Amino acid sequence: SQQGEEDPQALSIQEGENATMNCSYKTSINNLQWYRQNSGRGLVHLILIRSNEREKHSGRLRVTLDTSKKSSSLLITASRAADTASYFCATDEIQGAQKLVFGQGTRLTINP
Amino acid sequence: EPEVTQTPSHQVTQMGQEVILRCVPISNHLYFYWYRQILGQKVEFLVSFYNNEISEKSEIFDDQFSVERPDGSNFTLKIRSTKLEDSAMYFCASQFGTGPPNSPLHFGNGTRLTVT
């Protein structure tokens, strides 16, 4: 089964606007994480939200988790050109807890 | 801030050859991983390693793949006889602990493997 499917696949907005990316998953999870990947680089951990949490903030990032709908959203407020990257959600399943399952990612472009 | 480092950044090899991808995880981390990303596709889990043994592996990680932590600092991924479909970006990651709460994975910048 597919796990961690993000939408949209690509998002292009103007600098200063907010960007919202969504992620859906299928199985029960321990936690859900969001990672950023700049082109040709490794994945950088942004934020982790546990299955018993509903919302978490970190700087300009806001993550929500709805376990009843098996979905999460990542909001980046006041976007900057440097936020241009691909963003992935990754779930940590209850079984096989050391294995992250990544989605396809959302390619975010911030236009100056 | 400590980093996971991977070498080489790019490896080109001929089909059937053996390759070894190298990683130096963050020094006080206990869990180590290899993931791969075929161009334009998802990041896929290959294998996790803890206490000098494989703790979990995916279907992709067949007999052609092996991992080793030979000296307490390096963590290597060996592909014995490369195939064209092994061409991908290979990411090493390390993790301090698996919680709860689970600590995040720290990824290296990857090795781009091209099999010709």
PDB file of C-alpha atoms in Angstrom:
ATOM      1  CA  SER A   1       0.000   0.000   0.000  1.00  0.00           C
ATOM      2  CA  GLN A   2       1.126   3.545  -0.631  1.00  0.00           C
ATOM      3  CA  GLN A   3       2.079   5.461   2.473  1.00  0.00           C
ATOM      4  CA  GLY A   4       2.736   9.149   2.845  1.00  0.00           C
ATOM      5  CA  GLU A   5       1.259  10.543  -0.334  1.00  0.00           C
ATOM      6  CA  GLU A   6       1.682  14.286  -0.609  1.00  0.00           C
ATOM      7  CA  ASP A   7      -0.366  16.748  -2.524  1.00  0.00           C
ATOM      8  CA  PRO A   8       0.017  18.839  -4.462  1.00  0.00           C
ATOM      9  CA  GLN A   9       2.933  17.312  -6.372  1.00  0.00           C
ATOM     10  CA  ALA A  10       4.115  20.799  -7.250  1.00  0.00           C
ATOM     11  CA  LEU A  11       3.315  24.203  -5.810  1.00  0.00           C
ATOM     12  CA  SER A  12       4.489  27.597  -7.017  1.00  0.00           C
ATOM     13  CA  ILE A  13       3.755  30.745  -5.001  1.00  0.00           C
ATOM     14  CA  GLN A  14       5.017  34.275  -4.549  1.00  0.00           C
ATOM     15  CA  GLU A  15       7.466  35.174  -1.831  1.00  0.00           C
ATOM     16  CA  GLY A  16       5.646  36.203   1.309  1.00  0.00           C
ATOM     17  CA  GLU A  17       2.653  33.962   0.697  1.00  0.00           C
ATOM     18  CA  ASN A  18       1.859  30.915   2.776  1.00  0.00           C
ATOM     19  CA  ALA A  19       2.433  27.417   1.399  1.00  0.00           C
ATOM     20  CA  THR A  20       0.358  24.444   2.470  1.00  0.00           C
ATOM     21  CA  MET A  21       1.254  20.863   1.652  1.00  0.00           C
ATOM     22  CA  ASN A  22      -0.779  17.813   2.570  1.00  0.00           C
ATOM     23  CA  CYS A  23       0.110  14.233   3.257  1.00  0.00           C
ATOM     24  CA  SER A  24      -2.080  11.160   3.559  1.00  0.00           C
ATOM     25  CA  TYR A  25      -1.121   7.747   4.826  1.00  0.00           C
ATOM     26  CA  LYS A  26      -2.771   4.372   5.217  1.00  0.00           C
ATOM     27  CA  THR A  27      -1.488   2.482   8.249  1.00  0.00           C
ATOM     28  CA  SER A  28      -1.288   3.264  11.960  1.00  0.00           C
ATOM     29  CA  ILE A  29       1.765   5.283  12.878  1.00  0.00           C
ATOM     30  CA  ASN A  30       4.016   6.166  15.794  1.00  0.00           C
ATOM     31  CA  ASN A  31       4.804   9.569  14.397  1.00  0.00           C
ATOM     32  CA  LEU A  32       4.911  11.564  11.199  1.00  0.00           C
ATOM     33  CA  GLN A  33       7.850  13.652  10.117  1.00  0.00           C
ATOM     34  CA  TRP A  34       8.433  16.271   7.466  1.00  0.00           C
ATOM     35  CA  TYR A  35      11.736  16.553   5.622  1.00  0.00           C
ATOM     36  CA  ARG A  36      13.055  19.054   3.103  1.00  0.00           C
ATOM     37  CA  GLN A  37      15.352  18.220   0.214  1.00  0.00           C
ATOM     38  CA  ASN A  38      17.171  20.874  -1.762  1.00  0.00           C
ATOM     39  CA  SER A  39      18.017  19.807  -5.286  1.00  0.00           C
ATOM     40  CA  GLY A  40      20.800  17.229  -5.319  1.00  0.00           C
ATOM     41  CA  ARG A  41      21.180  17.281  -1.555  1.00  0.00           C
ATOM     42  CA  GLY A  42      20.226  15.099   1.380  1.00  0.00           C
ATOM     43  CA  LEU A  43      17.054  15.215   3.403  1.00  0.00           C
ATOM     44  CA  VAL A  44      16.863  17.682   6.251  1.00  0.00           C
ATOM     45  CA  HIS A  45      14.551  16.955   9.137  1.00  0.00           C
ATOM     46  CA  LEU A  46      12.055  19.758   9.757  1.00  0.00           C
ATOM     47  CA  ILE A  47       9.578  18.610  12.349  1.00  0.00           C
ATOM     48  CA  LEU A  48       8.218  15.473  14.003  1.00  0.00           C
ATOM     49  CA  ILE A  49       4.679  15.122  15.277  1.00  0.00           C
ATOM     50  CA  ARG A  50       3.700  12.192  17.424  1.00  0.00           C
ATOM     51  CA  SER A  51       0.506  10.227  16.897  1.00  0.00           C
ATOM     52  CA  ASN A  52      -1.041  11.671  20.089  1.00  0.00           C
ATOM     53  CA  GLU A  53      -0.355  15.271  19.035  1.00  0.00           C
ATOM     54  CA  ARG A  54      -2.626  17.336  16.831  1.00  0.00           C
ATOM     55  CA  GLU A  55      -0.570  20.406  16.054  1.00  0.00           C
ATOM     56  CA  LYS A  56       3.040  21.479  16.345  1.00  0.00           C
ATOM     57  CA  HIS A  57       4.904  24.685  15.551  1.00  0.00           C
ATOM     58  CA  SER A  58       8.514  25.373  14.773  1.00  0.00           C
ATOM     59  CA  GLY A  59       9.384  28.882  13.640  1.00  0.00           C
ATOM     60  CA  ARG A  60       7.477  29.520  10.414  1.00  0.00           C
ATOM     61  CA  LEU A  61       6.369  25.888  10.214  1.00  0.00           C
ATOM     62  CA  ARG A  62       3.063  24.574  11.438  1.00  0.00           C
ATOM     63  CA  VAL A  63       2.188  20.895  11.203  1.00  0.00           C
ATOM     64  CA  THR A  64      -1.168  19.319  11.905  1.00  0.00           C
ATOM     65  CA  LEU A  65      -2.004  15.666  12.261  1.00  0.00           C
ATOM     66  CA  ASP A  66      -5.444  14.106  12.018  1.00  0.00           C
ATOM     67  CA  THR A  67      -5.118  10.417  12.821  1.00  0.00           C
ATOM     68  CA  SER A  68      -8.823   9.789  12.186  1.00  0.00           C
ATOM     69  CA  LYS A  69      -8.369  10.945   8.595  1.00  0.00           C
ATOM     70  CA  LYS A  70      -4.795   9.653   8.394  1.00  0.00           C
ATOM     71  CA  SER A  71      -3.600  12.978   7.108  1.00  0.00           C
ATOM     72  CA  SER A  72      -1.157  15.738   7.946  1.00  0.00           C
ATOM     73  CA  SER A  73      -0.473  19.201   6.644  1.00  0.00           C
ATOM     74  CA  LEU A  74       2.631  21.357   6.609  1.00  0.00           C
ATOM     75  CA  LEU A  75       2.151  25.105   6.499  1.00  0.00           C
ATOM     76  CA  ILE A  76       5.068  27.415   5.792  1.00  0.00           C
ATOM     77  CA  THR A  77       4.147  31.005   6.580  1.00  0.00           C
ATOM     78  CA  ALA A  78       5.689  34.099   5.019  1.00  0.00           C
ATOM     79  CA  SER A  79       7.582  32.031   2.454  1.00  0.00           C
ATOM     80  CA  ARG A  80      11.052  33.004   1.278  1.00  0.00           C
ATOM     81  CA  ALA A  81      12.980  32.166  -1.872  1.00  0.00           C
ATOM     82  CA  ALA A  82      15.220  29.934   0.267  1.00  0.00           C
ATOM     83  CA  ASP A  83      12.216  27.735   1.048  1.00  0.00           C
ATOM     84  CA  THR A  84      12.299  26.481  -2.541  1.00  0.00           C
ATOM     85  CA  ALA A  85      12.815  22.722  -2.194  1.00  0.00           C
ATOM     86  CA  SER A  86      10.993  19.401  -2.206  1.00  0.00           C
ATOM     87  CA  TYR A  87       9.111  18.531   0.945  1.00  0.00           C
ATOM     88  CA  PHE A  88       8.436  14.963   2.028  1.00  0.00           C
ATOM     89  CA  CYS A  89       6.329  13.497   4.738  1.00  0.00           C
ATOM     90  CA  ALA A  90       7.533  10.262   6.286  1.00  0.00           C
ATOM     91  CA  THR A  91       5.665   7.939   8.557  1.00  0.00           C
ATOM     92  CA  ASP A  92       7.058   5.684  11.201  1.00  0.00           C
ATOM     93  CA  GLU A  93       4.837   2.630  11.344  1.00  0.00           C
ATOM     94  CA  ILE A  94       3.980   0.982  14.606  1.00  0.00           C
ATOM     95  CA  GLN A  95       5.479  -2.214  13.312  1.00  0.00           C
ATOM     96  CA  GLY A  96       8.979  -1.839  11.976  1.00  0.00           C
ATOM     97  CA  ALA A  97       9.456   1.328  13.931  1.00  0.00           C
ATOM     98  CA  GLN A  98      12.918   2.041  12.637  1.00  0.00           C
ATOM     99  CA  LYS A  99      11.821   2.288   9.039  1.00  0.00           C
ATOM    100  CA  LEU A 100      10.515   5.549   7.607  1.00  0.00           C
ATOM    101  CA  VAL A 101       8.144   5.374   4.672  1.00  0.00           C
ATOM    102  CA  PHE A 102       8.404   8.463   2.501  1.00  0.00           C
ATOM    103  CA  GLY A 103       5.881  10.009   0.180  1.00  0.00           C
ATOM    104  CA  GLN A 104       6.505  11.233  -3.347  1.00  0.00           C
ATOM    105  CA  GLY A 105       7.058  14.781  -2.152  1.00  0.00           C
ATOM    106  CA  THR A 106       5.801  18.223  -3.025  1.00  0.00           C
ATOM    107  CA  ARG A 107       8.073  20.387  -5.125  1.00  0.00           C
ATOM    108  CA  LEU A 108       7.717  23.921  -3.772  1.00  0.00           C
ATOM    109  CA  THR A 109       8.896  26.923  -5.774  1.00  0.00           C
ATOM    110  CA  ILE A 110       8.914  30.377  -4.203  1.00  0.00           C
ATOM    111  CA  ASN A 111       9.018  33.109  -6.795  1.00  0.00           C
ATOM    112  CA  PRO A 112      10.750  36.336  -5.742  1.00  0.00           C
TER     113      PRO A 112
ATOM    114  CA  GLU B   1      26.476  20.856  14.045  1.00  0.00           C
ATOM    115  CA  PRO B   2      27.610  17.235  13.507  1.00  0.00           C
ATOM    116  CA  GLU B   3      26.906  15.854  10.070  1.00  0.00           C
ATOM    117  CA  VAL B   4      26.588  12.543   8.340  1.00  0.00           C
ATOM    118  CA  THR B   5      29.170  12.441   5.574  1.00  0.00           C
ATOM    119  CA  GLN B   6      29.066  10.225   2.516  1.00  0.00           C
ATOM    120  CA  THR B   7      31.723   9.406  -0.034  1.00  0.00           C
ATOM    121  CA  PRO B   8      32.004   9.473  -2.945  1.00  0.00           C
ATOM    122  CA  SER B   9      29.436  12.037  -4.002  1.00  0.00           C
ATOM    123  CA  HIS B  10      29.199  10.413  -7.422  1.00  0.00           C
ATOM    124  CA  GLN B  11      30.178   6.903  -8.480  1.00  0.00           C
ATOM    125  CA  VAL B  12      30.040   5.591 -12.019  1.00  0.00           C
ATOM    126  CA  THR B  13      30.428   1.865 -12.497  1.00  0.00           C
ATOM    127  CA  GLN B  14      29.870  -0.753 -15.147  1.00  0.00           C
ATOM    128  CA  MET B  15      27.124  -3.318 -14.848  1.00  0.00           C
ATOM    129  CA  GLY B  16      28.297  -6.365 -12.945  1.00  0.00           C
ATOM    130  CA  GLN B  17      30.942  -4.518 -10.970  1.00  0.00           C
ATOM    131  CA  GLU B  18      31.014  -4.271  -7.197  1.00  0.00           C
ATOM    132  CA  VAL B  19      30.651  -0.911  -5.512  1.00  0.00           C
ATOM    133  CA  ILE B  20      31.103   0.189  -1.931  1.00  0.00           C
ATOM    134  CA  LEU B  21      29.392   3.326  -0.722  1.00  0.00           C
ATOM    135  CA  ARG B  22      30.789   4.834   2.427  1.00  0.00           C
ATOM    136  CA  CYS B  23      29.241   6.786   5.241  1.00  0.00           C
ATOM    137  CA  VAL B  24      30.464   8.284   8.475  1.00  0.00           C
ATOM    138  CA  PRO B  25      27.471   8.633  10.795  1.00  0.00           C
ATOM    139  CA  ILE B  26      27.252  11.103  13.667  1.00  0.00           C
ATOM    140  CA  SER B  27      29.531   9.780  16.371  1.00  0.00           C
ATOM    141  CA  ASN B  28      27.135   9.220  19.268  1.00  0.00           C
ATOM    142  CA  HIS B  29      24.337   7.801  17.143  1.00  0.00           C
ATOM    143  CA  LEU B  30      23.318   4.199  17.560  1.00  0.00           C
ATOM    144  CA  TYR B  31      21.076   3.416  14.586  1.00  0.00           C
ATOM    145  CA  PHE B  32      22.154   3.506  10.998  1.00  0.00           C
ATOM    146  CA  TYR B  33      20.227   3.332   7.750  1.00  0.00           C
ATOM    147  CA  TRP B  34      20.558   3.216   4.016  1.00  0.00           C
ATOM    148  CA  TYR B  35      17.846   4.653   1.790  1.00  0.00           C
ATOM    149  CA  ARG B  36      17.805   5.141  -1.934  1.00  0.00           C
ATOM    150  CA  GLN B  37      16.014   7.468  -4.318  1.00  0.00           C
ATOM    151  CA  ILE B  38      15.694   6.594  -7.970  1.00  0.00           C
ATOM    152  CA  LEU B  39      15.523   9.779 -10.011  1.00  0.00           C
ATOM    153  CA  GLY B  40      12.082  11.346  -9.731  1.00  0.00           C
ATOM    154  CA  GLN B  41      10.785   8.686  -7.368  1.00  0.00           C
ATOM    155  CA  LYS B  42      10.235   8.234  -3.659  1.00  0.00           C
ATOM    156  CA  VAL B  43      12.924   7.794  -1.077  1.00  0.00           C
ATOM    157  CA  GLU B  44      12.902   4.070  -0.272  1.00  0.00           C
ATOM    158  CA  PHE B  45      14.116   2.294   2.825  1.00  0.00           C
ATOM    159  CA  LEU B  46      16.796  -0.316   2.244  1.00  0.00           C
ATOM    160  CA  VAL B  47      18.140  -1.422   5.593  1.00  0.00           C
ATOM    161  CA  SER B  48      18.534  -0.498   9.237  1.00  0.00           C
ATOM    162  CA  PHE B  49      21.488  -1.492  11.392  1.00  0.00           C
ATOM    163  CA  TYR B  50      21.872  -1.546  15.141  1.00  0.00           C
ATOM    164  CA  ASN B  51      24.304  -3.172  17.511  1.00  0.00           C
ATOM    165  CA  ASN B  52      26.400  -4.477  14.636  1.00  0.00           C
ATOM    166  CA  GLU B  53      23.619  -6.307  12.915  1.00  0.00           C
ATOM    167  CA  ILE B  54      20.806  -5.706  10.483  1.00  0.00           C
ATOM    168  CA  SER B  55      17.587  -4.972  12.345  1.00  0.00           C
ATOM    169  CA  GLU B  56      15.313  -4.659   9.362  1.00  0.00           C
ATOM    170  CA  LYS B  57      15.600  -4.753   5.597  1.00  0.00           C
ATOM    171  CA  SER B  58      13.302  -4.165   2.662  1.00  0.00           C
ATOM    172  CA  GLU B  59      12.529  -6.372  -0.321  1.00  0.00           C
ATOM    173  CA  ILE B  60      14.971  -4.280  -2.346  1.00  0.00           C
ATOM    174  CA  PHE B  61      17.834  -5.342  -0.074  1.00  0.00           C
ATOM    175  CA  ASP B  62      18.472  -8.728  -1.647  1.00  0.00           C
ATOM    176  CA  ASP B  63      21.554 -10.942  -1.580  1.00  0.00           C
ATOM    177  CA  GLN B  64      23.431  -8.498  -3.790  1.00  0.00           C
ATOM    178  CA  PHE B  65      23.457  -5.953  -0.972  1.00  0.00           C
ATOM    179  CA  SER B  66      25.371  -6.031   2.279  1.00  0.00           C
ATOM    180  CA  VAL B  67      26.214  -3.565   5.016  1.00  0.00           C
ATOM    181  CA  GLU B  68      29.084  -3.392   7.405  1.00  0.00           C
ATOM    182  CA  ARG B  69      30.417  -1.231  10.187  1.00  0.00           C
ATOM    183  CA  PRO B  70      34.011  -2.366  10.015  1.00  0.00           C
ATOM    184  CA  ASP B  71      35.709   0.001  12.419  1.00  0.00           C
ATOM    185  CA  GLY B  72      33.133   1.635  14.665  1.00  0.00           C
ATOM    186  CA  SER B  73      32.974   4.808  12.603  1.00  0.00           C
ATOM    187  CA  ASN B  74      32.392   3.940   8.942  1.00  0.00           C
ATOM    188  CA  PHE B  75      29.151   2.381   7.745  1.00  0.00           C
ATOM    189  CA  THR B  76      29.298   0.887   4.271  1.00  0.00           C
ATOM    190  CA  LEU B  77      26.838  -0.388   1.712  1.00  0.00           C
ATOM    191  CA  LYS B  78      28.192  -2.912  -0.773  1.00  0.00           C
ATOM    192  CA  ILE B  79      26.471  -3.916  -3.981  1.00  0.00           C
ATOM    193  CA  ARG B  80      28.169  -7.059  -5.255  1.00  0.00           C
ATOM    194  CA  SER B  81      27.139  -7.108  -8.897  1.00  0.00           C
ATOM    195  CA  THR B  82      25.503  -3.873  -9.957  1.00  0.00           C
ATOM    196  CA  LYS B  83      22.561  -3.755 -12.339  1.00  0.00           C
ATOM    197  CA  LEU B  84      21.319  -0.849 -14.416  1.00  0.00           C
ATOM    198  CA  GLU B  85      18.324  -0.501 -12.106  1.00  0.00           C
ATOM    199  CA  ASP B  86      20.639   0.104  -9.138  1.00  0.00           C
ATOM    200  CA  SER B  87      21.300   3.580 -10.525  1.00  0.00           C
ATOM    201  CA  ALA B  88      19.988   5.923  -7.856  1.00  0.00           C
ATOM    202  CA  MET B  89      20.920   8.339  -5.132  1.00  0.00           C
ATOM    203  CA  TYR B  90      21.892   6.412  -2.006  1.00  0.00           C
ATOM    204  CA  PHE B  91      21.447   8.136   1.326  1.00  0.00           C
ATOM    205  CA  CYS B  92      22.963   7.124   4.606  1.00  0.00           C
ATOM    206  CA  ALA B  93      21.244   8.213   7.798  1.00  0.00           C
ATOM    207  CA  SER B  94      21.941   7.902  11.485  1.00  0.00           C
ATOM    208  CA  GLN B  95      19.731   8.270  14.497  1.00  0.00           C
ATOM    209  CA  PHE B  96      20.479   8.722  18.160  1.00  0.00           C
ATOM    210  CA  GLY B  97      17.688   6.501  19.459  1.00  0.00           C
ATOM    211  CA  THR B  98      14.344   5.108  18.517  1.00  0.00           C
ATOM    212  CA  GLY B  99      12.440   6.603  21.358  1.00  0.00           C
ATOM    213  CA  PRO B 100       9.814   7.112  22.434  1.00  0.00           C
ATOM    214  CA  PRO B 101       9.755   9.778  21.258  1.00  0.00           C
ATOM    215  CA  ASN B 102      11.639   8.707  18.145  1.00  0.00           C
ATOM    216  CA  SER B 103      14.513  11.018  17.396  1.00  0.00           C
ATOM    217  CA  PRO B 104      14.808  12.232  13.822  1.00  0.00           C
ATOM    218  CA  LEU B 105      17.058  10.723  11.205  1.00  0.00           C
ATOM    219  CA  HIS B 106      20.068  12.741  10.098  1.00  0.00           C
ATOM    220  CA  PHE B 107      20.816  12.198   6.439  1.00  0.00           C
ATOM    221  CA  GLY B 108      24.001  12.587   4.471  1.00  0.00           C
ATOM    222  CA  ASN B 109      24.069  14.369   1.113  1.00  0.00           C
ATOM    223  CA  GLY B 110      24.008  11.082  -0.734  1.00  0.00           C
ATOM    224  CA  THR B 111      26.064   9.208  -3.289  1.00  0.00           C
ATOM    225  CA  ARG B 112      24.784   9.307  -6.841  1.00  0.00           C
ATOM    226  CA  LEU B 113      25.407   5.849  -8.303  1.00  0.00           C
ATOM    227  CA  THR B 114      25.311   5.540 -12.066  1.00  0.00           C
ATOM    228  CA  VAL B 115      25.498   2.030 -13.516  1.00  0.00           C
ATOM    229  CA  THR B 116      26.319   1.902 -17.226  1.00  0.00           C
TER     230      THR B 116
END
